[in-house]
Each structure stands twice: as structure tokens, then as C-alpha cells.
GROMACS .gro file of C-alpha atoms in nm:
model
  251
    1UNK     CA    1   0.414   1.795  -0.044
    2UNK     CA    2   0.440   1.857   0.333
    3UNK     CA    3   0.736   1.725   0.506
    4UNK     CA    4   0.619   1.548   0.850
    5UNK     CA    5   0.908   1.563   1.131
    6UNK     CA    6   0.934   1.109   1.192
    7UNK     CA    7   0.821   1.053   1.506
    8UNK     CA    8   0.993   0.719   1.686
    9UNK     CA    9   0.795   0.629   2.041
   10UNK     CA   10   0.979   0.388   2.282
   11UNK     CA   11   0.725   0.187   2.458
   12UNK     CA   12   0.867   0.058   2.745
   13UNK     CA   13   0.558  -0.091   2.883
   14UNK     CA   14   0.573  -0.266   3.217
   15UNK     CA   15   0.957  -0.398   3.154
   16UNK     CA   16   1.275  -0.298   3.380
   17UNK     CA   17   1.319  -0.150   3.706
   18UNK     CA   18   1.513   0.166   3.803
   19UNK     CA   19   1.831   0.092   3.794
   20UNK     CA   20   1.828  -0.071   3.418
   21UNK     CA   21   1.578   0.159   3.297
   22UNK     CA   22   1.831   0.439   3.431
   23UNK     CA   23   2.129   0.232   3.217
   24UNK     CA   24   1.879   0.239   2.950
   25UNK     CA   25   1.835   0.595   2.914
   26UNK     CA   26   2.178   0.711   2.977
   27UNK     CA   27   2.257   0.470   2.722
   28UNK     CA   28   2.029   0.610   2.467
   29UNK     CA   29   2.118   0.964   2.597
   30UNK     CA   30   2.471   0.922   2.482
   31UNK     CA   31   2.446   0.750   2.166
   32UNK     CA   32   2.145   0.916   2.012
   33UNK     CA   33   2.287   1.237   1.799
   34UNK     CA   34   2.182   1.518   1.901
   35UNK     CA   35   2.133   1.656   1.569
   36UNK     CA   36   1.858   1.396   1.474
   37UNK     CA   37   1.597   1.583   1.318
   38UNK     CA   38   1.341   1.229   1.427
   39UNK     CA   39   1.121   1.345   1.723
   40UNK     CA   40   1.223   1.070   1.982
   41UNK     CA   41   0.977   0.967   2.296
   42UNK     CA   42   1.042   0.686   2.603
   43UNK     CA   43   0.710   0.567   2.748
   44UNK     CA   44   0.820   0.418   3.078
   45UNK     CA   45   0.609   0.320   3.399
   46UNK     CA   46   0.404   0.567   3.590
   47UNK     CA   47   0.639   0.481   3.921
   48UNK     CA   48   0.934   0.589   3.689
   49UNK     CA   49   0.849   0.846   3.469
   50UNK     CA   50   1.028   1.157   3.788
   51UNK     CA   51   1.310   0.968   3.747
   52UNK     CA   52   1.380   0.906   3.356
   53UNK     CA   53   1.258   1.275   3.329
   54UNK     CA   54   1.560   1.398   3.567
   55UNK     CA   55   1.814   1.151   3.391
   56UNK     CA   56   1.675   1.323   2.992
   57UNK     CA   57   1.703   1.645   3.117
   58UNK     CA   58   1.700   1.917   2.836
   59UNK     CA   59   1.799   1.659   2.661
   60UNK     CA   60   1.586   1.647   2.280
   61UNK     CA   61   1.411   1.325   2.361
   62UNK     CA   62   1.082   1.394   2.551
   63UNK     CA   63   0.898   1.201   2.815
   64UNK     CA   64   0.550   1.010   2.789
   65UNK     CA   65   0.344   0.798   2.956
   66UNK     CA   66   0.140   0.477   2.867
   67UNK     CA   67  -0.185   0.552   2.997
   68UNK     CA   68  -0.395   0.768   3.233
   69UNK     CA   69  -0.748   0.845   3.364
   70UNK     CA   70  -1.063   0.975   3.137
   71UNK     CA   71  -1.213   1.161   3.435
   72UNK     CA   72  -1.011   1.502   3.547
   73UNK     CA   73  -0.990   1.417   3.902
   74UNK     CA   74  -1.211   1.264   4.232
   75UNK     CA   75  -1.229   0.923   4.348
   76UNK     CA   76  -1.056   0.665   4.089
   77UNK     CA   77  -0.856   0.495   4.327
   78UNK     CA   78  -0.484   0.353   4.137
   79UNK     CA   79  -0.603   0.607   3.842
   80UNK     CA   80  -0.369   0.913   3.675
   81UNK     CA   81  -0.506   1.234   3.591
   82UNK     CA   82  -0.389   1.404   3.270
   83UNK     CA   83  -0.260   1.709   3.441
   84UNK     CA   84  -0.067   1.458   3.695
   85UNK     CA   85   0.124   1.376   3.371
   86UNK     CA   86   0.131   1.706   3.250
   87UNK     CA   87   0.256   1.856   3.606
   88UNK     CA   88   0.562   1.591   3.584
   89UNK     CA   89   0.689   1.680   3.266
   90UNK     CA   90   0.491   1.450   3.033
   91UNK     CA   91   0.470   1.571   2.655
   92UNK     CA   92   0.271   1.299   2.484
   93UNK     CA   93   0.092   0.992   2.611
   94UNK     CA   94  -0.029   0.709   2.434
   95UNK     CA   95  -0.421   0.625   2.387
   96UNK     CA   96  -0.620   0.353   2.276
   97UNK     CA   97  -0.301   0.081   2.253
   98UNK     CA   98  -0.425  -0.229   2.166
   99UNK     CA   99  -0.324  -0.419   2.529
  100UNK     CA  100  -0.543  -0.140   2.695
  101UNK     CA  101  -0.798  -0.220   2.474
  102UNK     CA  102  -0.820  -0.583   2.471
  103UNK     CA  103  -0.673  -0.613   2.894
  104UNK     CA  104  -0.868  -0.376   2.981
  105UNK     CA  105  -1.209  -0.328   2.797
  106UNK     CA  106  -1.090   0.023   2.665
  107UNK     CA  107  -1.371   0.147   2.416
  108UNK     CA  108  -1.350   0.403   2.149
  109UNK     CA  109  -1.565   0.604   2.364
  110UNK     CA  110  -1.333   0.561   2.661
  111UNK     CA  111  -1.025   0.641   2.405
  112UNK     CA  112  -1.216   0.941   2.229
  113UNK     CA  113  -1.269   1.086   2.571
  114UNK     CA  114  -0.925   1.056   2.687
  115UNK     CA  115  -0.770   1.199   2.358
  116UNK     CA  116  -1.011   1.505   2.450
  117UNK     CA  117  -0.878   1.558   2.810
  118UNK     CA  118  -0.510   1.474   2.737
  119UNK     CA  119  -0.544   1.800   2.421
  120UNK     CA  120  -0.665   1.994   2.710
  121UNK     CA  121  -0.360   1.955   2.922
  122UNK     CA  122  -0.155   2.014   2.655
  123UNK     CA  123  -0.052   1.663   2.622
  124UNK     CA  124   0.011   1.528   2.270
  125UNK     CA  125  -0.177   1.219   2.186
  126UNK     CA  126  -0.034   0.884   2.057
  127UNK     CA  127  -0.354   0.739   1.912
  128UNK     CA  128  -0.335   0.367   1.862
  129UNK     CA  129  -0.558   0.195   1.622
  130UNK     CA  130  -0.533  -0.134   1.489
  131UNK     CA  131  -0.735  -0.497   1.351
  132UNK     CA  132  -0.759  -0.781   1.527
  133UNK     CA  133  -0.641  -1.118   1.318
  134UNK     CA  134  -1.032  -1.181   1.278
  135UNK     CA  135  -1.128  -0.923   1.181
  136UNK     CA  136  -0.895  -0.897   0.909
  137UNK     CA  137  -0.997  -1.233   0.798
  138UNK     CA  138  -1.327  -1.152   0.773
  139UNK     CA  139  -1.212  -0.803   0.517
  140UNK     CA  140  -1.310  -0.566   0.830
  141UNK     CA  141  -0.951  -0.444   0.846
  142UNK     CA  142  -1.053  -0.079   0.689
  143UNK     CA  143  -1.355  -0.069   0.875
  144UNK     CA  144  -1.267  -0.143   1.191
  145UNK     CA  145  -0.912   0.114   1.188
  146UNK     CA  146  -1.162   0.400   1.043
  147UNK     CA  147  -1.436   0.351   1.311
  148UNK     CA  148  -1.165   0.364   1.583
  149UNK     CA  149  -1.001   0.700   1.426
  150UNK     CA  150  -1.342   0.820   1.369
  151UNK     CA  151  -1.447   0.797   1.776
  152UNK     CA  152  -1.194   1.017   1.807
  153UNK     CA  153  -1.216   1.262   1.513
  154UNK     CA  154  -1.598   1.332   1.578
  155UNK     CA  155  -1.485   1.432   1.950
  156UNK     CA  156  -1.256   1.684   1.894
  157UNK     CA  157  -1.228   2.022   1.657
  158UNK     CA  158  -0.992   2.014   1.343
  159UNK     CA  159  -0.725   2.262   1.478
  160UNK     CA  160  -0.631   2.004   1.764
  161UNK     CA  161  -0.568   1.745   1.510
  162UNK     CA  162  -0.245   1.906   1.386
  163UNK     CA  163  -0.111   1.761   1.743
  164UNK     CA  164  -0.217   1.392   1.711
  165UNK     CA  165  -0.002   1.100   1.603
  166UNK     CA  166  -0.166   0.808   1.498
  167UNK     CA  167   0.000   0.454   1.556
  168UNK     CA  168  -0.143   0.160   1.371
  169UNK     CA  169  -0.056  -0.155   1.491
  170UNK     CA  170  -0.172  -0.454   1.317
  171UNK     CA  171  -0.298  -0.666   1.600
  172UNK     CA  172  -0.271  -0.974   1.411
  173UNK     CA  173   0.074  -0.956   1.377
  174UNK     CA  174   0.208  -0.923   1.725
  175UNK     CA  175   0.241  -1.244   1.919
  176UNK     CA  176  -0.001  -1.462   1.626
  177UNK     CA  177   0.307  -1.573   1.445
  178UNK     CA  178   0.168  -1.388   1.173
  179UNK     CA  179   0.390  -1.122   0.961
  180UNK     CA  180   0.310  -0.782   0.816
  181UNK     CA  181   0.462  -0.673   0.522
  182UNK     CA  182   0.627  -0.322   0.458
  183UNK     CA  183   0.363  -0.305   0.250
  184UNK     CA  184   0.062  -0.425   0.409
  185UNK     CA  185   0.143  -0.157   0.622
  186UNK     CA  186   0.180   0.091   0.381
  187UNK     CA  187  -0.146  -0.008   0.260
  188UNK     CA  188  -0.304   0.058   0.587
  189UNK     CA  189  -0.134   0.398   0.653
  190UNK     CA  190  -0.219   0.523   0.327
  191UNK     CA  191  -0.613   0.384   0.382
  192UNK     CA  192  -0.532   0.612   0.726
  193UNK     CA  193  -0.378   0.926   0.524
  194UNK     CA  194  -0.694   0.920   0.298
  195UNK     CA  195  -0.942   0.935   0.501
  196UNK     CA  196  -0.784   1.233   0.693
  197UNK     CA  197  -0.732   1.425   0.386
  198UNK     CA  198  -1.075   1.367   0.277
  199UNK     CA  199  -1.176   1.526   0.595
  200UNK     CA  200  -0.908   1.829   0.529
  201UNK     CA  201  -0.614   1.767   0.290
  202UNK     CA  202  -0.352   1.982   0.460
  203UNK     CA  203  -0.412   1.791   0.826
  204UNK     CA  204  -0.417   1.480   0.617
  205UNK     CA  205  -0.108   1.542   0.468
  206UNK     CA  206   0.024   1.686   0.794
  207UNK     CA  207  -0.069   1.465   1.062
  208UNK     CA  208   0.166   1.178   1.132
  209UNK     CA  209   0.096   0.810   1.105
  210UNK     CA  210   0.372   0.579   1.254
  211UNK     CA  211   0.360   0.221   1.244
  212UNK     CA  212   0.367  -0.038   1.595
  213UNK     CA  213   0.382  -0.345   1.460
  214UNK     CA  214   0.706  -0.523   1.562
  215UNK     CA  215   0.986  -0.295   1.429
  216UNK     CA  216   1.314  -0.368   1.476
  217UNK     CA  217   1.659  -0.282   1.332
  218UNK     CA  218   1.646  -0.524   1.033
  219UNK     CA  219   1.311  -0.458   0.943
  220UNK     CA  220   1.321  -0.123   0.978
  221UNK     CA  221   1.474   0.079   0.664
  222UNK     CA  222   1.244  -0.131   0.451
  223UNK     CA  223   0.904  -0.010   0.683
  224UNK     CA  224   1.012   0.388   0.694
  225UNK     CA  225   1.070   0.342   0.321
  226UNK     CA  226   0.731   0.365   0.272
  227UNK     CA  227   0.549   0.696   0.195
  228UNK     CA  228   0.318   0.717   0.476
  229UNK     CA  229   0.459   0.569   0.715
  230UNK     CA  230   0.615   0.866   0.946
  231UNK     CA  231   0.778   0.635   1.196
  232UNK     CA  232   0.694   0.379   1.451
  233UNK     CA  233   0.627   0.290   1.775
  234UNK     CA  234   0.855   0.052   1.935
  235UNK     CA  235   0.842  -0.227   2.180
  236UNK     CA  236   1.072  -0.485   2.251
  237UNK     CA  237   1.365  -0.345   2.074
  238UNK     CA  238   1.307  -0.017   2.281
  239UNK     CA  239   1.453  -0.183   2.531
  240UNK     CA  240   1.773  -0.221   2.409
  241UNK     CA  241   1.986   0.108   2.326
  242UNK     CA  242   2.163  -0.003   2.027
  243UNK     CA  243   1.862  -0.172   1.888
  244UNK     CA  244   1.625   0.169   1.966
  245UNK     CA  245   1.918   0.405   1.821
  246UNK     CA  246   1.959   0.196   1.518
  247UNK     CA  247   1.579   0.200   1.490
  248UNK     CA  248   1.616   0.602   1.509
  249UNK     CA  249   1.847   0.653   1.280
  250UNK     CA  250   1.661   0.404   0.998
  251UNK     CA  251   1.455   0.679   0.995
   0.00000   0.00000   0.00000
């Protein structure tokens, strides 16, 4: 069986200003060990992302950013190009996260087209795909994760898979009240993991699927228990050094 490297995302989304996001990262900086094998990335704010570079320096934990443009350049006034990202020291970026999609209108064409330009720049996709609390209700849970992972696959060749990590995040869960299971997840990953093997078995064992539902340090020895489930993407308790260390080292 392959052995997939966990992969913990902190998603800082549009929390903090500099001087406690600075706090935040030294913080993490210092009590993170630096012999974790986990591959650890902080997703802060465009206006921030010089800075918490600077303050990570060769530090092991990498730098990403939450969003950027489809198109490579021109006019797209307030927009971020890919190689802006890339030029600044960004290694990953996310795509597709459920806020961007439901804010903002996102499509899986507009996602499948930015997971194409960010491989180009040598940026490593986050892919985020995830079920509304309808449509799990009405048994188009499978469905609807496959058809947004499938927007994507159809895009771009097999060898650029090998640098994509996929995030499910159970929509219905976050903010509904509703809870997901360890296992519900699990059952979701592994519907994930299937359907990539049965389009190649080694990139579908390979490829990492992490979880974003709402992790935190209680929860989270009993999620990362599960077979497929390579790690998570973390919100609210990414905030918080202790909490996103703890998180880390559940792992």
C-alpha cells in the first residue's frame, strides 16, 4: 500500500490582522516540531501573505493562498493572477472551497479552469468538493462530490494529478447544526479514493484526500483514524496555535 505524506491546511480565511496573524505564526513556528513528517500549509489574506512568508522563512511549513483569478492576466480589476501567487512565494492554493462557491457563484467550470492555470504555475492545488445539506437529503451526496472532481479531472492530464489534494467538506455540516461522523466521512473519502483508482489505481492510491469539515483537537485522532482520510483542512481552530499544533500532531 502507498504511504501518502498527511497534509494539514490552515485556512485562515478573512480573520486577524497583522499584528495577531504575525503572533499566530511565530506561535506556530515555535511549537510545531520540526521533525513532523505532516506537510503543514497557512492560507492567510492576499494583503498578508509578503508578510507571513518573511516571518516562515525556510521554515518547513509552506505558504498558500485562498483564492485567485482564472484568467492569466489583463483587466480584472481587485483579481490575483496565479503567477502573482507564485512570484510571492505561494506553494499551494485552494480551489473550489465551498464559500467561493456558494458567495461567489464559483462553477466547476470556473474551478476546473483555475486548477488548470494554478498546475501551470507550479502551484499545488487544494481542490475542495463537498454536498450541500439538500442535496444529501435528497441521496445526491455521491453524485454531486464526483461531478465536481470530475470538472476537474476531464481538464487536466493524469501526470498532474499526482500534485492535487482534494478536500471534502461536507457542506451540511458547517454552520447547519448538523454533525458528521468520523465515519460518514470516511465513507465519503473512500467513495473519493475509488473513483480515482478506477481512473488509475496508483494516483488513486497516491493522491491525498483530507477532510474540512470542522476539525478540531478533540475530534481529531478519531477523523485521521480513518483509512482515507490523509488529513484536513482547518478553520476556526487554525487560528489558535495550540489548537492547530495539536491538530498537527493528531495526525
Amino acid at each position: 500500500m502507498t504511504t501518502r505524506i498527511p497534509f494539514i491546511g490552515g485556512n485562515w480565511k478573512m480573520n486577524g490582522d497583522l499584528a495577531t496573524l504575525s503572533d499566530l505564526t511565530r506561535n506556530i513556528n515555535t511549537t510545531l516540531d520540526a521533525k513532523s513528517k505532516t506537510e503543514v500549509v497557512v492560507f492567510p489574506s492576499f494583503v498578508y501573505l509578503p508578510a507571513i512568508k518573511k516571518l516562515l522563512g525556510n521554515n518547513t511549513i509552506a505558504l498558500g493562498a485562498q483564492n485567485f483569478c482564472q484568467h492569466e492576466q489583463g483587466a480584472y480589476t481587485g483579481e490575483i493572477a496565479a503567477s502573482m501567487l507564485k512570484d510571492i512565494g505561494c506553494a499551494h492554493v485552494l480551489v473550489g472551497h465551498s464559500e467561493r462557491r456558494q458567495l461567489y457563484g464559483e462553477t466547476d467550470q470556473v474551478v476546473a479552469e483555475k486548477c488548470v492555470l494554478a498546475l501551470k504555475h507550479d502551484l499545488k492545488p487544494v481542490l475542495c468538493v463537498g454536498e450541500t445539506l439538500a442535496q444529501r437529503q435528497s441521496d445526491d451526496a455521491e453524485s454531486t462530490v464526483l461531478a465536481q472532481l470530475d470538472a476537474v479531472l476531464d481538464q487536466i492530464n493524469m501526470d498532474d494529478l499526482q500534485h492535487l489534494v482534494i478536500a471534502y467538506e461536507p457542506v451540511w455540516a458547517i454552520g447547519t447544526g448538523q454533525t458528521a461522523s468520523a465515519e460518514q466521512a470516511q465513507a465519503m473519502h473512500q467513495c473519493l479514493r475509488q473513483h480515482l483508482r478506477n481512473k488509475d489505481n496508483h494516483l488513486g492510491e497516491m493522491i491525498r484526500i483530507i477532510y474540512g469539515g470542522s476539525v478540531k483537537p478533540a475530534n481529531a485522532a478519531a477523523i485521521f483514524a480513518m483509512p482515507d482520510i490523509d488529513g484536513g483542512l482547518i478553520g476556526g481552530a487554525s487560528l489558535n496555535a495550540d489548537d492547530f499544533v495539536a491538530i498537527v500532531n493528531a495526525v
